[in-house]
CSV table of C-alpha atoms and ligand atoms in Angstrom, one decimal:
chain,number,residue,atom,x,y,z
A,1496,UNK,CA,-30.6,-12.4,13.4
A,1497,UNK,CA,-26.7,-11.6,13.5
A,1498,UNK,CA,-23.6,-13.1,14.1
A,1499,UNK,CA,-21.8,-13.1,17.5
A,1500,UNK,CA,-18.0,-13.2,17.7
A,1501,UNK,CA,-17.8,-15.0,21.1
A,1502,UNK,CA,-15.1,-15.5,23.6
A,1503,UNK,CA,-12.3,-13.5,22.0
A,1504,UNK,CA,-9.8,-10.8,22.7
A,1505,UNK,CA,-10.5,-7.8,21.1
A,1506,UNK,CA,-7.8,-5.5,19.9
A,1507,UNK,CA,-8.5,-1.9,19.2
A,1508,UNK,CA,-5.8,1.4,18.8
A,1509,UNK,CA,-6.1,2.4,23.1
A,1510,UNK,CA,-7.5,-1.1,24.4
A,1511,UNK,CA,-7.5,-5.1,24.5
A,1512,UNK,CA,-10.0,-6.9,26.4
A,1513,UNK,CA,-12.2,-10.0,26.5
A,1514,UNK,CA,-15.4,-9.2,25.2
A,1515,UNK,CA,-17.9,-10.8,22.9
A,1516,UNK,CA,-19.0,-8.9,19.4
A,1517,UNK,CA,-22.3,-8.8,17.8
A,1518,UNK,CA,-22.4,-8.0,14.7
A,1519,UNK,CA,-25.7,-7.3,12.6
A,1520,UNK,CA,-26.6,-6.3,8.7
A,1521,UNK,CA,-23.1,-5.0,7.7
A,1522,UNK,CA,-22.4,-3.1,11.4
A,1523,UNK,CA,-20.4,-4.0,14.7
A,1524,UNK,CA,-24.3,-3.4,16.9
A,1525,UNK,CA,-23.6,-4.3,21.0
A,1526,UNK,CA,-19.7,-5.0,22.4
A,1527,UNK,CA,-20.1,-6.7,25.7
A,1528,UNK,CA,-19.6,-9.6,28.6
A,1529,UNK,CA,-20.9,-12.5,28.2
A,1530,UNK,CA,-23.3,-12.1,25.3
A,1531,UNK,CA,-26.8,-14.0,24.8
A,1532,UNK,CA,-26.0,-15.9,21.6
A,1533,UNK,CA,-29.8,-17.1,21.5
A,1534,UNK,CA,-31.1,-16.7,17.9
A,1535,UNK,CA,-27.3,-15.9,16.6
A,1536,UNK,CA,-24.6,-17.9,14.2
A,1537,UNK,CA,-22.1,-17.8,17.3
A,1538,UNK,CA,-18.4,-18.1,16.2
A,1539,UNK,CA,-16.7,-19.5,18.8
A,1540,UNK,CA,-13.2,-17.5,18.7
A,1541,UNK,CA,-11.5,-18.5,22.5
A,1542,UNK,CA,-8.4,-18.0,22.1
A,1543,UNK,CA,-8.3,-15.7,19.5
A,1544,UNK,CA,-7.7,-12.2,18.9
A,1545,UNK,CA,-10.3,-9.7,16.7
A,1546,UNK,CA,-8.8,-6.5,15.0
A,1547,UNK,CA,-10.2,-4.0,12.6
A,1548,UNK,CA,-9.8,-5.3,8.8
A,1549,UNK,CA,-6.6,-3.7,8.3
A,1550,UNK,CA,-6.7,-1.0,6.0
A,1551,UNK,CA,-2.9,-0.5,3.0
A,1552,UNK,CA,-3.6,3.0,2.0
A,1553,UNK,CA,-0.8,2.5,-0.3
A,1554,UNK,CA,-1.0,0.1,-3.5
A,1555,UNK,CA,-1.1,0.4,-7.2
A,1556,UNK,CA,-3.5,-2.1,-8.7
A,1557,UNK,CA,-3.2,-2.7,-12.7
A,1558,UNK,CA,-0.8,0.2,-12.9
A,1559,UNK,CA,0.9,1.1,-16.6
A,1560,UNK,CA,4.6,1.6,-15.0
A,1561,UNK,CA,7.6,0.6,-16.7
A,1562,UNK,CA,6.8,-0.8,-19.9
A,1563,UNK,CA,4.6,-3.0,-18.5
A,1564,UNK,CA,1.3,-3.2,-16.1
A,1565,UNK,CA,1.6,-4.1,-12.4
A,1566,UNK,CA,0.4,-7.7,-12.2
A,1567,UNK,CA,-2.2,-7.5,-9.3
A,1568,UNK,CA,-5.8,-5.8,-10.0
A,1569,UNK,CA,-9.1,-4.8,-8.5
A,1570,UNK,CA,-9.8,-9.2,-9.1
A,1571,UNK,CA,-6.4,-11.0,-7.5
A,1572,UNK,CA,-5.1,-8.2,-5.4
A,1573,UNK,CA,-7.9,-7.6,-3.7
A,1574,UNK,CA,-8.2,-11.5,-3.4
A,1575,UNK,CA,-4.4,-11.6,-1.5
A,1576,UNK,CA,-4.7,-8.4,0.4
A,1577,UNK,CA,-8.0,-10.4,2.2
A,1578,UNK,CA,-6.0,-13.5,2.8
A,1579,UNK,CA,-3.9,-11.5,4.8
A,1580,UNK,CA,-6.2,-9.7,6.7
A,1581,UNK,CA,-6.7,-6.6,4.9
A,1582,UNK,CA,-10.4,-5.4,4.0
A,1583,UNK,CA,-10.0,-1.7,2.7
A,1584,UNK,CA,-7.2,-0.1,0.3
A,1585,UNK,CA,-6.7,3.4,-1.3
A,1586,UNK,CA,-5.5,2.9,-4.6
A,1587,UNK,CA,-3.4,5.7,-6.8
A,1588,UNK,CA,-5.6,6.8,-9.9
A,1589,UNK,CA,-3.1,8.5,-11.5
A,1590,UNK,CA,-4.4,11.6,-14.2
A,1591,UNK,CA,-3.5,10.5,-17.7
A,1592,UNK,CA,-1.8,12.8,-19.7
A,1593,UNK,CA,-3.2,16.0,-21.5
A,1594,UNK,CA,-6.4,14.3,-19.2
A,1595,UNK,CA,-8.5,15.4,-16.6
A,1596,UNK,CA,-8.7,14.1,-12.9
A,1597,UNK,CA,-11.9,12.6,-13.3
A,1598,UNK,CA,-10.4,10.9,-16.9
A,1599,UNK,CA,-8.2,9.6,-14.8
A,1600,UNK,CA,-11.7,7.9,-11.5
A,1601,UNK,CA,-13.3,7.1,-15.2
A,1602,UNK,CA,-10.8,5.3,-16.1
A,1603,UNK,CA,-10.2,3.5,-12.7
A,1604,UNK,CA,-13.3,2.7,-12.0
A,1605,UNK,CA,-13.9,0.4,-14.5
A,1606,UNK,CA,-10.4,-1.7,-13.0
A,1607,UNK,CA,-12.7,-1.8,-9.7
A,1608,UNK,CA,-15.6,-3.2,-11.3
A,1609,UNK,CA,-14.3,-6.2,-9.9
A,1610,UNK,CA,-13.5,-5.7,-6.5
A,1611,UNK,CA,-13.8,-8.4,-3.8
A,1612,UNK,CA,-13.0,-5.8,-1.3
A,1613,UNK,CA,-13.6,-2.0,-0.2
A,1614,UNK,CA,-11.8,0.6,-1.8
A,1615,UNK,CA,-11.5,4.3,-1.9
A,1616,UNK,CA,-9.2,6.0,-4.8
A,1617,UNK,CA,-6.0,9.1,-4.4
A,1618,UNK,CA,-5.8,10.8,-7.0
A,1619,UNK,CA,-2.4,11.5,-8.7
A,1620,UNK,CA,-1.8,14.8,-10.7
A,1621,UNK,CA,0.9,15.0,-13.7
A,1622,UNK,CA,0.0,18.1,-15.0
A,1623,UNK,CA,-1.2,20.8,-13.4
A,1624,UNK,CA,-3.7,24.1,-15.4
A,1625,UNK,CA,-5.8,25.7,-14.7
A,1626,UNK,CA,-8.7,23.8,-15.1
A,1627,UNK,CA,-6.6,21.0,-13.3
A,1628,UNK,CA,-6.9,23.6,-10.3
A,1629,UNK,CA,-10.1,24.2,-10.2
A,1630,UNK,CA,-10.6,20.8,-10.5
A,1631,UNK,CA,-9.4,19.7,-7.5
A,1632,UNK,CA,-11.6,20.8,-5.1
A,1633,UNK,CA,-14.7,18.6,-7.7
A,1634,UNK,CA,-13.2,15.6,-6.0
A,1635,UNK,CA,-14.5,15.8,-2.6
A,1636,UNK,CA,-17.8,15.3,-3.8
A,1637,UNK,CA,-16.7,12.1,-5.7
A,1638,UNK,CA,-15.4,11.1,-2.3
A,1639,UNK,CA,-11.9,11.4,-2.7
A,1640,UNK,CA,-9.5,13.5,-0.3
A,1641,UNK,CA,-5.9,13.2,-1.3
A,1642,UNK,CA,-4.2,14.1,-4.0
A,1643,UNK,CA,-0.5,12.4,-4.6
A,1644,UNK,CA,2.2,14.5,-6.2
A,1645,UNK,CA,5.3,12.4,-7.3
A,1646,UNK,CA,8.7,14.2,-7.1
A,1647,UNK,CA,10.8,11.9,-8.8
A,1648,UNK,CA,10.2,9.5,-12.5
A,1649,UNK,CA,11.5,12.2,-14.5
A,1650,UNK,CA,9.5,12.2,-17.6
A,1651,UNK,CA,7.1,9.9,-16.3
A,1652,UNK,CA,5.1,10.8,-13.2
A,1653,UNK,CA,7.2,13.9,-11.8
A,1654,UNK,CA,6.3,17.5,-11.0
A,1655,UNK,CA,7.6,20.4,-10.2
A,1656,UNK,CA,7.8,22.3,-7.6
A,1657,UNK,CA,5.9,25.2,-8.8
A,1658,UNK,CA,3.1,22.8,-9.5
A,1659,UNK,CA,3.7,21.4,-6.1
A,1660,UNK,CA,3.3,24.2,-4.0
A,1661,UNK,CA,0.5,25.6,-6.1
A,1662,UNK,CA,-1.8,22.1,-5.7
A,1663,UNK,CA,-1.0,21.5,-1.5
A,1664,UNK,CA,-2.2,26.0,-1.5
A,1665,UNK,CA,-5.4,24.5,-2.9
A,1666,UNK,CA,-5.6,21.4,-1.3
A,1667,UNK,CA,-5.3,23.6,2.1
A,1668,UNK,CA,-8.3,25.6,1.1
A,1669,UNK,CA,-10.4,22.8,1.0
A,1670,UNK,CA,-9.2,20.3,3.7
A,1671,UNK,CA,-7.7,17.9,1.4
A,1672,UNK,CA,-4.5,15.8,2.4
A,1673,UNK,CA,-1.4,15.9,-0.2
A,1674,UNK,CA,0.8,13.1,-0.6
A,1675,UNK,CA,3.8,12.9,-2.0
A,1676,UNK,CA,6.6,10.4,-3.3
A,1677,UNK,CA,9.6,12.2,-1.9
A,1678,UNK,CA,13.2,11.9,-3.6
A,1679,UNK,CA,15.2,14.2,-6.1
A,1680,UNK,CA,13.7,13.2,-9.5
A,1681,UNK,CA,16.5,15.5,-11.0
A,1682,UNK,CA,19.4,14.5,-9.4
A,1683,UNK,CA,18.6,10.7,-10.1
A,1684,UNK,CA,18.0,12.0,-14.3
A,1685,UNK,CA,21.6,12.5,-13.5
A,1686,UNK,CA,23.1,9.7,-11.5
A,1687,UNK,CA,21.7,7.1,-13.3
A,1688,UNK,CA,23.6,7.7,-16.7
A,1689,UNK,CA,26.2,8.1,-15.4
A,1690,UNK,CA,25.9,4.5,-13.4
A,1691,UNK,CA,25.3,3.2,-16.7
A,1692,UNK,CA,27.8,4.8,-18.4
A,1693,UNK,CA,30.5,3.4,-15.9
A,1694,UNK,CA,29.2,0.0,-17.1
A,1695,UNK,CA,27.1,-0.4,-13.5
A,1696,UNK,CA,23.9,-2.2,-14.8
A,1697,UNK,CA,23.2,-4.5,-12.2
A,1698,UNK,CA,19.9,-5.0,-10.0
A,1699,UNK,CA,22.2,-3.3,-7.3
A,1700,UNK,CA,22.9,0.1,-8.8
A,1701,UNK,CA,19.3,1.2,-8.6
A,1702,UNK,CA,20.0,2.0,-4.8
A,1703,UNK,CA,23.1,4.6,-5.9
A,1704,UNK,CA,21.3,5.7,-8.1
A,1705,UNK,CA,18.8,6.7,-5.7
A,1706,UNK,CA,20.6,7.4,-2.5
A,1707,UNK,CA,18.8,8.5,0.3
A,1708,UNK,CA,20.5,11.9,0.5
A,1709,UNK,CA,18.4,13.2,-2.6
A,1710,UNK,CA,15.4,11.2,-0.8
A,1711,UNK,CA,15.7,13.1,2.3
A,1712,UNK,CA,16.0,16.4,0.7
A,1713,UNK,CA,13.5,16.1,-1.4
A,1714,UNK,CA,11.1,14.9,2.1
A,1715,UNK,CA,12.4,17.9,3.8
A,1716,UNK,CA,11.7,20.4,0.3
A,1717,UNK,CA,8.1,18.9,1.2
A,1718,UNK,CA,8.1,19.8,4.2
A,1719,UNK,CA,9.0,22.8,4.2
A,1720,UNK,CA,5.9,23.8,1.5
A,1721,UNK,CA,3.3,22.2,3.8
A,1722,UNK,CA,5.1,24.4,6.9
A,1723,UNK,CA,4.4,28.0,4.0
A,1724,UNK,CA,0.7,26.6,2.4
A,1725,UNK,CA,-1.2,25.0,5.9
A,1726,UNK,CA,-1.6,21.7,3.5
A,1727,UNK,CA,-1.7,18.2,6.0
A,1728,UNK,CA,1.4,16.3,4.4
A,1729,UNK,CA,1.4,12.5,4.4
A,1730,UNK,CA,5.2,11.3,3.1
A,1731,UNK,CA,4.9,8.0,1.4
A,1732,UNK,CA,7.0,4.9,1.9
A,1733,UNK,CA,9.4,6.6,4.2
A,1734,UNK,CA,12.8,4.1,4.1
A,1735,UNK,CA,15.7,6.2,5.3
A,1736,UNK,CA,17.7,8.6,8.7
A,1737,UNK,CA,17.3,11.6,6.4
A,1738,UNK,CA,13.7,11.8,5.3
A,1739,UNK,CA,12.7,10.8,8.7
A,1740,UNK,CA,15.4,13.3,10.2
A,1741,UNK,CA,13.3,15.9,8.2
A,1742,UNK,CA,9.8,14.5,8.7
A,1743,UNK,CA,10.9,14.9,12.8
A,1744,UNK,CA,12.2,18.9,12.1
A,1745,UNK,CA,9.4,19.5,10.0
A,1746,UNK,CA,6.8,18.4,13.2
A,1747,UNK,CA,8.9,19.6,16.0
A,1748,UNK,CA,8.0,22.9,14.4
A,1749,UNK,CA,4.6,22.3,14.6
A,1750,UNK,CA,3.8,21.9,10.7
A,1751,UNK,CA,0.8,19.3,9.4
A,1752,UNK,CA,2.9,16.5,8.3
A,1753,UNK,CA,2.8,12.8,8.3
A,1754,UNK,CA,4.7,9.8,7.2
A,1755,UNK,CA,4.4,6.5,6.6
A,1756,UNK,CA,7.0,3.6,5.6
A,1757,UNK,CA,5.9,0.5,4.2
A,1758,UNK,CA,7.1,-3.3,5.8
A,1759,UNK,CA,9.5,-3.9,3.3
A,1760,UNK,CA,12.1,-1.6,4.7
A,1761,UNK,CA,11.6,-3.3,7.4
A,1762,UNK,CA,12.8,-6.5,6.5
A,1763,UNK,CA,15.3,-5.7,2.6
A,1764,UNK,CA,18.5,-4.6,2.4
A,1765,UNK,CA,20.8,-3.8,-0.2
A,1766,UNK,CA,23.4,-5.9,0.6
A,1767,UNK,CA,21.5,-8.6,1.1
A,1768,UNK,CA,18.5,-8.8,-1.1
A,1769,UNK,CA,19.1,-6.1,-3.9
A,1770,UNK,CA,23.0,-7.4,-4.4
A,1771,UNK,CA,21.9,-11.0,-5.0
A,1772,UNK,CA,23.5,-12.6,-7.1
A,1773,UNK,CA,22.7,-12.5,-11.0
A,1774,UNK,CA,19.7,-10.7,-11.5
A,1775,UNK,CA,17.9,-12.0,-8.8
A,1776,UNK,CA,18.1,-7.8,-8.0
A,1777,UNK,CA,15.4,-7.3,-9.1
A,1778,UNK,CA,12.8,-8.4,-7.7
A,1779,UNK,CA,14.2,-6.2,-5.0
A,1780,UNK,CA,13.9,-3.2,-6.8
A,1781,UNK,CA,11.5,-0.3,-5.7
A,1782,UNK,CA,11.7,3.8,-5.1
A,1783,UNK,CA,12.9,5.0,-3.0
A,1784,UNK,CA,14.9,1.7,-2.8
A,1785,UNK,CA,15.5,-1.0,-0.2
A,1786,UNK,CA,18.6,0.6,2.7
A,1787,UNK,CA,20.7,-0.6,5.5
A,1788,UNK,CA,20.3,-2.5,8.8
A,1789,UNK,CA,21.1,0.7,10.1
A,1790,UNK,CA,17.9,2.9,8.4
A,1791,UNK,CA,15.9,-0.3,9.7
A,1792,UNK,CA,15.9,0.8,12.8
A,1793,UNK,CA,15.4,4.2,12.5
A,1794,UNK,CA,12.7,3.6,10.8
A,1795,UNK,CA,11.9,1.9,14.2
A,1796,UNK,CA,12.1,4.1,15.7
A,1797,UNK,CA,9.7,6.6,14.0
A,1798,UNK,CA,7.3,3.9,14.5
A,1799,UNK,CA,7.4,3.7,18.3
A,1800,UNK,CA,7.7,7.2,19.4
A,1801,UNK,CA,4.9,8.3,16.9
A,1802,UNK,CA,7.2,9.6,14.1
A,1803,UNK,CA,5.7,7.7,11.0
A,1804,UNK,CA,1.5,7.6,11.9
A,1805,UNK,CA,1.3,4.4,9.3
A,1806,UNK,CA,2.7,1.1,7.7
A,1807,UNK,CA,1.4,0.2,4.4
A,1808,UNK,CA,3.0,-1.6,1.2
A,1809,UNK,CA,3.4,0.4,-1.8
A,1810,UNK,CA,1.9,-3.6,-3.6
A,1811,UNK,CA,3.0,-2.7,-7.5
A,1812,UNK,CA,4.0,-6.2,-8.5
A,1813,UNK,CA,5.7,-7.4,-11.7
A,1814,UNK,CA,6.4,-11.2,-12.5
A,1815,UNK,CA,10.2,-12.1,-12.1
A,1816,UNK,CA,9.9,-13.7,-14.8
A,1817,UNK,CA,7.2,-11.9,-17.2
A,1818,UNK,CA,6.7,-12.2,-21.4
A,1819,UNK,CA,5.9,-15.9,-21.5
A,1820,UNK,CA,3.8,-16.2,-25.0
A,1821,UNK,CA,3.9,-13.7,-27.6
A,1822,UNK,CA,6.6,-13.3,-29.6
A,1823,UNK,CA,8.7,-10.0,-29.2
A,1824,UNK,CA,7.4,-8.7,-32.9
A,1825,UNK,CA,3.9,-9.6,-31.1
A,1826,UNK,CA,4.3,-7.2,-27.9
A,1827,UNK,CA,6.1,-4.6,-30.4
A,1828,UNK,CA,3.0,-4.7,-32.2
A,1829,UNK,CA,0.6,-4.1,-29.2
A,1830,UNK,CA,1.2,-1.2,-27.6
A,1831,UNK,CA,0.5,-0.9,-23.2
A,1832,UNK,CA,-3.0,-2.1,-22.9
A,1833,UNK,CA,-3.5,-4.9,-25.8
A,1834,UNK,CA,-2.1,-7.3,-22.9
A,1835,UNK,CA,-5.3,-7.4,-20.7
A,1836,UNK,CA,-7.3,-8.3,-24.0
A,1837,UNK,CA,-4.4,-11.4,-24.8
A,1838,UNK,CA,-4.1,-12.5,-21.8
A,1839,UNK,CA,-8.1,-12.5,-21.5
A,1840,UNK,CA,-7.4,-15.0,-24.3
A,1841,UNK,CA,-3.9,-17.3,-23.3
A,1842,UNK,CA,-3.9,-17.6,-19.2
A,1843,UNK,CA,-0.7,-18.7,-20.2
A,1844,UNK,CA,0.8,-15.6,-21.3
A,1845,UNK,CA,3.0,-13.0,-18.9
A,1846,UNK,CA,3.3,-9.5,-19.9
A,1847,UNK,CA,6.5,-7.8,-19.8
A,1848,UNK,CA,8.4,-8.1,-16.0
A,1849,UNK,CA,11.8,-7.5,-14.1
A,1850,UNK,CA,13.6,-8.9,-17.6
A,1851,UNK,CA,12.8,-6.0,-19.0
A,1852,UNK,CA,15.8,-4.1,-17.2
A,1853,UNK,CA,18.4,-7.6,-17.2
A,1854,UNK,CA,21.3,-5.2,-18.3
A,1855,UNK,CA,20.5,-2.2,-17.7
A,1856,UNK,CA,18.4,-1.9,-14.0
A,1857,UNK,CA,17.3,1.8,-15.0
A,1858,UNK,CA,14.7,-0.1,-17.2
A,1859,UNK,CA,13.9,-2.4,-13.9
A,1860,UNK,CA,9.6,-2.0,-13.4
A,1861,UNK,CA,10.0,-0.5,-9.8
A,1862,UNK,CA,8.2,-1.8,-7.2
A,1863,UNK,CA,7.2,-5.2,-5.5
A,1864,UNK,CA,4.2,-7.7,-4.1
A,1865,UNK,CA,3.0,-7.4,-0.4
A,1866,UNK,CA,-0.6,-6.3,-0.4
A,1867,UNK,CA,-1.1,-10.3,1.7
A,1868,UNK,CA,2.0,-10.3,3.6
A,1869,UNK,CA,1.8,-6.9,5.2
A,1870,UNK,CA,0.3,-7.8,9.0
A,1871,UNK,CA,1.6,-11.1,9.3
A,1872,UNK,CA,5.0,-9.4,8.6
A,1873,UNK,CA,5.0,-6.6,10.9
A,1874,UNK,CA,2.8,-8.5,13.7
A,1875,UNK,CA,5.6,-11.5,14.0
A,1876,UNK,CA,8.9,-8.9,14.2
A,1877,UNK,CA,7.1,-5.9,15.0
A,1878,UNK,CA,4.8,-6.9,18.5
A,1879,UNK,CA,6.6,-11.0,18.9
A,1880,UNK,CA,10.1,-8.9,18.3
A,1881,UNK,CA,8.6,-6.9,21.4
A,1882,UNK,CA,8.8,-3.3,19.7
A,1883,UNK,CA,5.7,-2.6,19.3
A,1884,UNK,CA,2.4,-3.4,21.3
A,1885,UNK,CA,-0.4,-4.8,19.7
A,1886,UNK,CA,-2.3,-1.7,19.8
A,1887,UNK,CA,-0.1,0.5,17.8
A,1888,UNK,CA,-0.1,-2.6,15.3
A,1889,UNK,CA,-3.6,-1.9,14.9
A,1890,UNK,CA,-2.9,2.1,15.1
A,1891,UNK,CA,-0.3,1.5,12.8
A,1892,UNK,CA,-2.2,-1.0,9.9
A,1893,UNK,CA,-6.1,-0.4,10.1
A,1894,UNK,CA,-6.8,2.9,12.9
A,1895,UNK,CA,-4.7,5.6,11.6
A,1896,UNK,CA,-4.7,5.2,8.0
A,1897,UNK,CA,-8.7,5.8,8.4
A,1898,UNK,CA,-8.1,8.9,10.7
A,1899,UNK,CA,-5.7,10.1,7.7
A,1900,UNK,CA,-7.5,9.6,5.1
A,1901,UNK,CA,-11.6,10.6,6.1
A,1902,UNK,CA,-12.6,6.8,6.7
A,1903,UNK,CA,-12.9,6.4,10.7
A,1904,UNK,CA,-14.9,5.6,12.7
A,1905,UNK,CA,-16.5,3.2,10.0
A,1906,UNK,CA,-13.5,1.7,9.5
A,1907,UNK,CA,-10.1,0.9,11.5
A,1908,UNK,CA,-11.8,0.1,14.6
A,1909,UNK,CA,-14.0,-1.9,16.0
A,1910,UNK,CA,-16.7,-0.4,17.9
A,1911,UNK,CA,-20.2,0.1,17.8
A,1912,UNK,CA,-21.9,1.7,14.8
A,1913,UNK,CA,-18.4,0.3,12.7
A,1914,UNK,CA,-18.7,-1.5,9.6
A,1915,UNK,CA,-18.3,-5.2,10.5
A,1916,UNK,CA,-14.5,-5.5,8.9
A,1917,UNK,CA,-13.1,-8.5,11.3
A,1918,UNK,CA,-10.5,-10.0,11.1
A,1919,UNK,CA,-9.8,-13.2,14.0
A,1920,UNK,CA,-5.9,-13.4,14.3
A,1921,UNK,CA,-4.9,-16.3,15.6
A,1922,UNK,CA,-1.5,-15.5,17.5
A,1923,UNK,CA,-0.1,-18.6,18.8
A,1924,UNK,CA,-0.7,-20.4,14.6
A,1925,UNK,CA,2.6,-20.4,12.3
A,1926,UNK,CA,2.7,-19.8,8.5
A,1927,UNK,CA,6.0,-19.7,6.2
A,1928,UNK,CA,4.9,-17.7,3.1
A,1929,UNK,CA,6.2,-19.1,0.4
A,1930,UNK,CA,5.5,-17.4,-3.5
A,1931,UNK,CA,3.9,-21.0,-4.1
A,1932,UNK,CA,1.3,-21.2,-1.6
A,1933,UNK,CA,0.1,-16.9,-1.2
A,1934,UNK,CA,-2.6,-15.4,-3.1
A,1935,UNK,CA,-0.5,-12.6,-5.3
A,1936,UNK,CA,-0.5,-12.9,-8.8
A,1937,UNK,CA,3.5,-12.9,-8.7
A,1938,UNK,CA,6.0,-15.6,-9.2
A,1939,UNK,CA,7.9,-15.1,-6.2
A,1940,UNK,CA,7.5,-13.3,-2.7
A,1941,UNK,CA,10.6,-11.3,-1.4
A,1942,UNK,CA,9.6,-13.0,2.2
A,1943,UNK,CA,10.0,-16.8,1.0
A,1944,UNK,CA,10.9,-18.9,3.3
A,1945,UNK,CA,10.0,-16.4,6.4
A,1946,UNK,CA,8.1,-18.6,9.1
A,1947,UNK,CA,5.7,-15.5,11.2
A,1948,UNK,CA,3.7,-16.7,14.2
A,1949,UNK,CA,0.2,-14.9,14.3
A,1950,UNK,CA,-1.6,-14.9,11.0
A,1951,UNK,CA,-5.3,-14.7,10.1
A,1952,UNK,CA,-8.0,-17.4,10.4
A,1953,UNK,CA,-10.9,-15.8,9.2
A,1954,UNK,CA,-11.7,-12.3,8.1
A,1955,UNK,CA,-15.0,-10.2,7.4
A,1956,UNK,CA,-16.2,-7.7,5.3
A,1957,UNK,CA,-18.7,-5.9,6.7
A,1958,UNK,CA,-20.3,-9.0,8.8
A,1959,UNK,CA,-19.8,-10.9,5.1
A,1960,UNK,CA,-17.3,-13.8,6.0
A,1961,UNK,CA,-14.5,-13.3,3.0
A,1962,UNK,CA,-12.0,-15.8,4.2
A,1963,UNK,CA,-12.4,-19.0,6.5
A,1964,UNK,CA,-8.4,-21.2,6.5
A,1965,UNK,CA,-8.0,-21.4,3.4
A,1966,UNK,CA,-11.4,-20.8,1.8
A,1967,UNK,CA,-12.5,-18.1,-0.2
A,1968,UNK,CA,-15.6,-16.7,-0.1
A,1969,UNK,CA,-15.2,-13.4,-1.5
A,1970,UNK,CA,-17.1,-12.4,-5.0
A,1971,UNK,CA,-16.3,-9.7,-7.8
A,1972,UNK,CA,-18.6,-6.8,-7.6
A,1973,UNK,CA,-19.3,-7.1,-3.8
A,1974,UNK,CA,-16.6,-4.6,-2.5
A,1975,UNK,CA,-17.7,-1.6,-2.2
A,1976,UNK,CA,-16.2,2.3,-2.8
A,1977,UNK,CA,-15.3,4.2,0.4
A,1978,UNK,CA,-16.4,7.8,0.3
A,1979,UNK,CA,-13.9,9.3,2.5
A,1980,UNK,CA,-14.2,13.0,4.3
A,1981,UNK,CA,-11.4,15.8,3.9
A,1982,UNK,CA,-9.9,17.5,7.1
A,1983,UNK,CA,-8.9,14.7,8.3
A,1984,UNK,CA,-6.7,15.2,11.6
A,1985,UNK,CA,-2.9,15.7,11.5
A,1986,UNK,CA,-1.5,12.0,13.9
B,2703,URP,O1,8.9,1.1,-6.7
B,2703,URP,C1,7.8,1.9,-6.8
B,2703,URP,N1,7.6,2.1,-5.7
B,2703,URP,N2,6.6,1.5,-7.4
B,2703,URP,C2,5.8,1.7,-7.4
B,2703,URP,C3,5.5,3.2,-7.5
B,2703,URP,C4,5.5,4.4,-6.7
B,2703,URP,O2,6.7,4.8,-6.9
B,2703,URP,O3,4.7,4.3,-5.9
B,2704,ZN,ZN1,6.1,6.1,-4.7
B,2705,ZN,ZN1,3.5,3.9,-5.2
């Protein structure tokens, strides 16, 4: 006995067609017209679309960053993701200072014991030595085939060019993909103190400390190194014209380079959001910064013409009003990590958040929520707004992420033999986004008040229903680690 999704319209990266879809066990076993319902549980999908579960390849759950930890973990973040139609994500494991890559994996595997949806790991290299270089190919045996290097966040995550270049050489040899956060961190580190010294301390100055030129320059540097090493490169969270131009140049030269943007960069601007009165702009502080309306059009152009392959979130949420509960003395006496234990004892406690940067934009934790909103907001502006087709939407949010990161066709499509990760999408249902109703563990939503048309009404992972309307049916520990393959295609 299986589950038969009847009378729906299936959307894949290439097609959109009326068909029934049968799930037996964890996989899709049959797609066809007028399938016999005898012996199956029937889900009536008349008037609905069936899409593959969304894949968000850029998340930071429970990340120690900016003097605190990001809020959502593998429990709350997974539930929020599924309510938004995302059933798989890849999180960034960070190599601990002085530690190995495997030390980082051990730490992240502990976080993932709470998993409610499927997940994978990228590995962020912070310190490269001979032992780490030797360790890189061994990650493939662990199902990890992507590395990440930060060209920004000096004295925190930033690596030098030699580290990036040598990592790319090893990755290329083993068919692994290198991802970069492309901003020139040295220039940022020179601009920030100069701005602060001029009394420019409000959130909006964050954008001036990280102008488009430093993103374009770093993107170009990474693209050139990819060309020299033959390493597959994926530039994360691209935001602006100079960066897109650098990517286009590399692609035109035949270099193995790809890029993603994140949903917030289509919607938020410095003028309207980062420069909001008072400290409100802190909600929108992320790196690279949100940009201008012009850059938004450049990004839409790049997803339309295939320059950008993926839309993800860079979900990394912090309280707007955090640090609620213990005294400053308590917080000072309890270094990072103890906060988790404290929160477990006292649910009213909030770890520090954006308020850390009142009076100094450089101390505002970088990042924002989005994991739950991604598919709804991009469908609304992209598909309803006639910018992209439903098929291209599926390609950007499901299929390409699976292909680029070695999970296809297990994930990312609806085909016979694929995991039955299925979103039943109601294209006519409206929803007004709000922090009052979202499932992310965050006291604000960057799309607050936006009414979208087109929402997930049921969400399935490997044939198990996780979401039914407002009802949550998932379970901790049910999410599985997705082992990924090297040698993914360049799209
Ligand atoms: O502001 C951001 N993007 N925070 C998360 C870390 C990163 O750079 O991706
Ligand atoms: Zn980044
Ligand atoms: Zn990120």
